[in-house]
Coordinates of C-alpha atoms in Angstrom, one line a residue:
M1 CA 19.0 -50.2 77.2
K2 CA 20.3 -47.0 77.5
Y3 CA 24.0 -46.7 76.1
K4 CA 22.1 -48.0 73.0
I5 CA 19.3 -45.9 73.0
L6 CA 23.1 -42.7 73.3
S7 CA 24.0 -44.0 70.6
A8 CA 21.6 -43.9 68.1
V9 CA 21.5 -39.5 68.7
I10 CA 24.5 -39.7 69.0
A11 CA 24.2 -40.7 65.2
T12 CA 21.9 -39.2 64.1
A13 CA 23.3 -35.7 64.8
L14 CA 26.8 -36.6 63.5
L15 CA 24.8 -37.4 60.6
N16 CA 22.2 -35.1 60.3
G17 CA 23.6 -32.0 62.1
C18 CA 23.1 -29.3 64.3
G19 CA 21.7 -27.4 62.3
G20 CA 18.8 -31.3 61.7
S21 CA 20.0 -30.8 57.6
D22 CA 20.9 -34.0 55.3
P23 CA 24.0 -33.9 55.5
S24 CA 25.5 -32.5 51.9
T25 CA 27.7 -33.1 48.3
T26 CA 29.2 -30.8 46.4
V27 CA 28.7 -32.2 42.2
Q28 CA 30.8 -30.4 39.1
A29 CA 29.1 -30.5 35.5
Y30 CA 33.1 -30.2 34.1
D31 CA 34.2 -30.1 29.7
P32 CA 36.1 -27.0 31.9
A33 CA 33.7 -26.0 34.6
I34 CA 30.2 -24.8 33.8
A35 CA 28.1 -23.0 35.4
N36 CA 23.9 -22.1 35.4
M37 CA 23.6 -26.0 34.6
E38 CA 20.8 -27.5 36.2
T39 CA 21.7 -30.5 38.5
A40 CA 19.4 -34.1 39.3
Y41 CA 20.6 -36.9 41.0
S42 CA 18.1 -40.4 41.4
C43 CA 19.4 -43.3 43.2
A44 CA 18.9 -47.1 43.6
D45 CA 16.1 -47.0 46.6
G46 CA 14.2 -44.5 45.6
S47 CA 15.6 -41.1 46.8
M48 CA 15.7 -38.5 44.2
G49 CA 15.7 -34.8 43.6
S50 CA 17.5 -31.0 42.1
A51 CA 19.8 -29.2 43.9
P52 CA 20.8 -25.4 42.6
L53 CA 22.3 -24.3 39.3
T54 CA 25.0 -25.9 38.9
D55 CA 28.3 -21.9 39.5
T56 CA 32.0 -20.4 38.0
S57 CA 32.8 -23.5 39.0
G58 CA 30.4 -25.5 38.1
N59 CA 30.1 -27.0 41.9
S60 CA 27.0 -27.4 43.1
V61 CA 25.5 -29.4 46.0
I62 CA 22.9 -31.4 46.8
S63 CA 21.3 -32.0 50.8
N64 CA 20.5 -35.7 50.0
T65 CA 21.5 -38.3 52.4
T66 CA 21.7 -41.8 50.1
F67 CA 23.8 -39.3 47.7
A68 CA 26.2 -38.5 50.7
L69 CA 26.9 -41.5 51.9
N70 CA 25.7 -44.6 48.9
A71 CA 27.7 -42.0 46.2
S72 CA 27.6 -45.6 43.9
T73 CA 24.0 -46.3 43.9
C74 CA 22.6 -42.9 42.1
E75 CA 23.3 -40.9 39.1
L76 CA 24.0 -37.9 38.0
T77 CA 22.6 -35.4 35.1
F78 CA 23.5 -32.0 34.7
T79 CA 20.9 -29.9 32.0
G80 CA 22.5 -26.8 30.2
T81 CA 19.7 -23.8 29.9
A82 CA 19.9 -20.8 27.7
D83 CA 22.0 -19.5 30.0
S84 CA 24.8 -22.3 30.8
Y85 CA 28.1 -20.9 30.1
D86 CA 31.8 -23.1 29.4
V87 CA 33.5 -21.0 32.1
S88 CA 37.5 -21.0 30.2
N89 CA 35.7 -19.5 26.9
G90 CA 32.2 -18.3 27.5
K91 CA 30.4 -20.6 25.3
S92 CA 27.2 -21.7 25.5
M93 CA 26.5 -25.0 26.8
N94 CA 22.3 -24.5 26.0
G95 CA 21.3 -28.6 25.4
L96 CA 24.1 -30.3 26.8
V97 CA 23.3 -32.9 29.1
L98 CA 25.6 -34.0 31.3
Q99 CA 25.4 -37.7 32.8
V100 CA 26.8 -40.1 35.8
P101 CA 26.5 -43.7 35.8
K102 CA 24.8 -45.3 38.6
G103 CA 28.9 -47.1 40.4
M104 CA 31.1 -44.4 39.5
A105 CA 30.3 -42.6 42.4
V106 CA 32.6 -42.9 44.9
N107 CA 31.8 -42.1 49.1
G108 CA 33.8 -39.0 50.0
Q109 CA 35.1 -38.0 47.0
K110 CA 34.8 -35.7 44.1
V111 CA 31.1 -36.0 41.4
T112 CA 31.9 -35.2 37.8
G113 CA 30.3 -35.0 34.9
S114 CA 31.7 -34.1 31.9
P115 CA 31.2 -35.6 27.9
T116 CA 33.3 -38.2 29.0
S117 CA 31.4 -39.9 31.0
T118 CA 28.2 -39.8 29.6
L119 CA 28.5 -41.3 27.1
L120 CA 31.1 -43.7 28.9
Y121 CA 26.6 -43.5 29.9
K122 CA 26.1 -44.3 27.3
V123 CA 28.7 -47.1 26.2
L124 CA 27.0 -49.0 29.4
G125 CA 23.3 -48.7 28.0
G126 CA 21.5 -48.6 32.3
A127 CA 24.7 -50.8 33.5
D128 CA 26.7 -49.9 36.9
Y129 CA 30.6 -48.2 35.9
T130 CA 33.2 -50.6 35.7
E131 CA 36.9 -49.4 34.9
A132 CA 37.0 -52.1 32.3
A133 CA 34.3 -49.6 30.4
A134 CA 35.5 -46.3 31.0
I135 CA 39.4 -47.7 30.1
Q136 CA 37.8 -49.3 26.9
L137 CA 35.6 -46.1 26.4
L138 CA 39.1 -43.9 25.8
T139 CA 41.2 -46.1 24.3
D140 CA 37.9 -45.6 22.2
L141 CA 38.1 -42.3 22.1
G142 CA 42.3 -42.5 21.1
L143 CA 42.6 -40.9 25.3
D144 CA 44.2 -43.8 25.9
G145 CA 48.3 -42.6 26.8
L146 CA 46.3 -40.9 30.5
L147 CA 46.7 -43.9 31.5
T148 CA 50.8 -44.0 31.2
D149 CA 50.9 -39.8 31.3
G150 CA 50.2 -39.0 35.4
T151 CA 46.7 -39.3 36.5
S152 CA 45.1 -42.8 37.3
I153 CA 41.6 -44.0 35.5
A154 CA 39.9 -42.8 38.7
E155 CA 40.6 -39.9 38.6
I156 CA 39.4 -39.5 34.8
F157 CA 36.3 -39.5 35.9
L158 CA 36.1 -38.4 38.5
D159 CA 37.9 -35.3 39.4
P160 CA 39.2 -34.2 35.7
E161 CA 40.2 -31.1 36.3
T162 CA 43.7 -32.4 38.9
A163 CA 43.4 -35.1 36.4
I164 CA 44.6 -32.4 33.2
T165 CA 46.6 -30.6 35.9
K166 CA 48.9 -33.7 35.3
V167 CA 48.9 -35.1 32.6
S168 CA 51.8 -33.7 29.2
A169 CA 50.5 -30.0 27.4
T170 CA 50.7 -32.6 23.8
N171 CA 47.7 -34.7 25.8
K172 CA 46.3 -31.8 27.0
S173 CA 45.5 -30.2 23.5
K174 CA 44.5 -33.4 22.7
V175 CA 42.1 -33.5 25.4
A176 CA 40.5 -30.4 25.0
A177 CA 40.5 -31.5 20.7
T178 CA 37.9 -33.8 21.9
L179 CA 36.3 -32.5 24.5
A180 CA 35.2 -30.0 21.8
G181 CA 34.3 -32.5 19.9
L182 CA 32.0 -34.9 21.5
S183 CA 30.8 -32.1 23.5
D184 CA 29.4 -30.4 20.1
V185 CA 28.6 -34.6 19.1
L186 CA 26.2 -35.3 22.3
K187 CA 24.5 -32.0 22.1
N188 CA 24.0 -32.4 18.3
A189 CA 23.6 -36.9 17.7
G190 CA 21.7 -37.1 21.7
S191 CA 19.8 -40.0 19.4
A192 CA 23.3 -41.8 17.7
T193 CA 24.1 -44.7 19.0
P194 CA 27.4 -45.0 21.4
T195 CA 29.5 -46.5 18.7
E196 CA 28.2 -43.3 16.1
L197 CA 29.0 -40.8 19.7
T198 CA 32.6 -42.4 19.6
L199 CA 33.4 -42.4 16.1
A200 CA 31.9 -39.9 15.0
A201 CA 33.5 -37.8 18.3
K202 CA 36.9 -38.8 17.8
A203 CA 36.9 -37.7 13.7
I204 CA 36.7 -34.4 14.8
A205 CA 39.1 -35.2 17.3
D206 CA 41.2 -35.6 15.2
E207 CA 41.1 -33.6 12.7
I208 CA 40.7 -30.1 15.5
I209 CA 44.7 -31.8 16.7
T210 CA 45.6 -31.7 13.5
T211 CA 44.4 -28.2 12.2
Y212 CA 45.3 -26.2 15.7
P213 CA 48.0 -29.0 17.6
N214 CA 48.0 -26.6 21.0
Y215 CA 43.9 -26.2 21.0
P216 CA 43.0 -24.5 22.7
A217 CA 45.4 -22.0 20.9
N218 CA 46.1 -21.4 17.2
A219 CA 48.8 -21.0 15.7
A220 CA 48.9 -17.0 16.9
G221 CA 49.0 -18.5 20.2
T222 CA 45.6 -17.2 20.4
V223 CA 42.9 -18.8 22.7
I224 CA 39.8 -20.5 20.7
Y225 CA 36.8 -22.7 21.0
L226 CA 35.5 -24.4 17.7
E227 CA 31.3 -24.3 17.5
I228 CA 30.8 -28.0 15.2
P229 CA 27.2 -27.8 13.6
A230 CA 24.8 -30.3 13.6
A231 CA 25.6 -31.0 9.8
T232 CA 29.6 -31.3 10.7
V233 CA 27.8 -33.7 13.4
A234 CA 25.7 -35.3 11.1
A235 CA 28.5 -36.2 8.5
A236 CA 30.4 -37.8 10.7
V237 CA 28.4 -40.2 12.2
A238 CA 27.3 -41.1 9.1
A239 CA 30.6 -41.5 7.1
P240 CA 33.4 -40.8 10.6
T241 CA 36.1 -42.2 8.2
A242 CA 35.2 -38.9 5.6
A243 CA 37.2 -35.7 5.4
V244 CA 36.5 -33.4 8.8
T245 CA 35.5 -30.0 7.8
L246 CA 35.8 -27.3 10.3
P247 CA 33.8 -24.4 11.4
T248 CA 35.5 -20.8 11.8
E249 CA 36.9 -20.5 15.1
I250 CA 35.8 -18.0 17.9
V251 CA 38.4 -16.3 20.0
A252 CA 37.6 -17.2 23.6
V253 CA 35.6 -15.0 26.3
V254 CA 37.7 -14.9 28.8
T255 CA 35.1 -13.6 31.1
P256 CA 31.5 -14.6 30.3
T257 CA 29.4 -11.5 31.5
T258 CA 26.1 -14.1 30.4
P259 CA 24.6 -14.2 34.4
N260 CA 25.4 -17.1 36.8
T261 CA 23.5 -17.5 39.9
P262 CA 25.8 -19.8 42.0
A263 CA 25.8 -22.7 44.1
T264 CA 24.4 -22.2 47.8
G265 CA 24.2 -25.2 50.5
A266 CA 27.7 -26.7 53.1
T267 CA 29.7 -29.0 51.2
G268 CA 31.0 -30.8 54.0
A269 CA 33.1 -33.3 53.3
T270 CA 32.7 -35.5 50.4
G271 CA 32.2 -31.7 48.6
A272 CA 34.6 -30.6 46.6
T273 CA 35.6 -27.1 45.2
G274 CA 36.9 -26.4 41.5
G275 CA 38.8 -23.7 39.5
S276 CA 37.6 -23.3 35.7
G277 CA 40.9 -24.9 33.6
T278 CA 41.2 -24.5 30.4
T279 CA 40.7 -28.7 28.9
G280 CA 38.3 -30.6 31.4
L281 CA 37.1 -35.2 30.8

């Protein structure tokens, strides 16, 4: 009996740490890295809560035992605020909501919310993540070539920051174009069906990559970004096979001046850190 009690005490100490706090997990909002997004989680056992605003690596720290030890039972939501911005170019991310479906997160691995994970969340309609659904979504977006270009489906959805460093320049540009369209489609047409969102995002992305083959660089080699207006998104949702008129390009701001609140807390074994990068999933 003494040994059982001692074992329980040791296990509790290892789980909670010396300070008695819950174990922590670093999560990331990525499109690429997005700073100042509100972070919230909800798990199947009823555990829920918030975490600090994401920092300039897009990271936030969740201190919760369920999330640390049973990540697959939890879903994540990142919400853009007036101060949220894409660290790679300074684009405002106010109003963008990123989600991670239950079943996608893996204990001990980086957990990332991105436009593609968000669209997958909507496609699943409350069901748990499946690899088959993820592969089908990439195919529908025209990004299935990533799977034979040095990365994996797990990396693409759990750690896109690493995945994007492994693919060809052509696929990097294709991903950047897709994300440029998809994030604005999600912001401006959130009530559309998953199929409508997918077709609209692909139509806009196809036009971006046709106009800017090296996106996010223009023909002069300058890094730019696009703000796809609500009217353009609505038109693509209504008629995804129609011609898309792109807005005027905006030169990227390399060092955004918008205030940032850094994430706080220990990263722990399930934590991960990362830079801003130039493209994301």
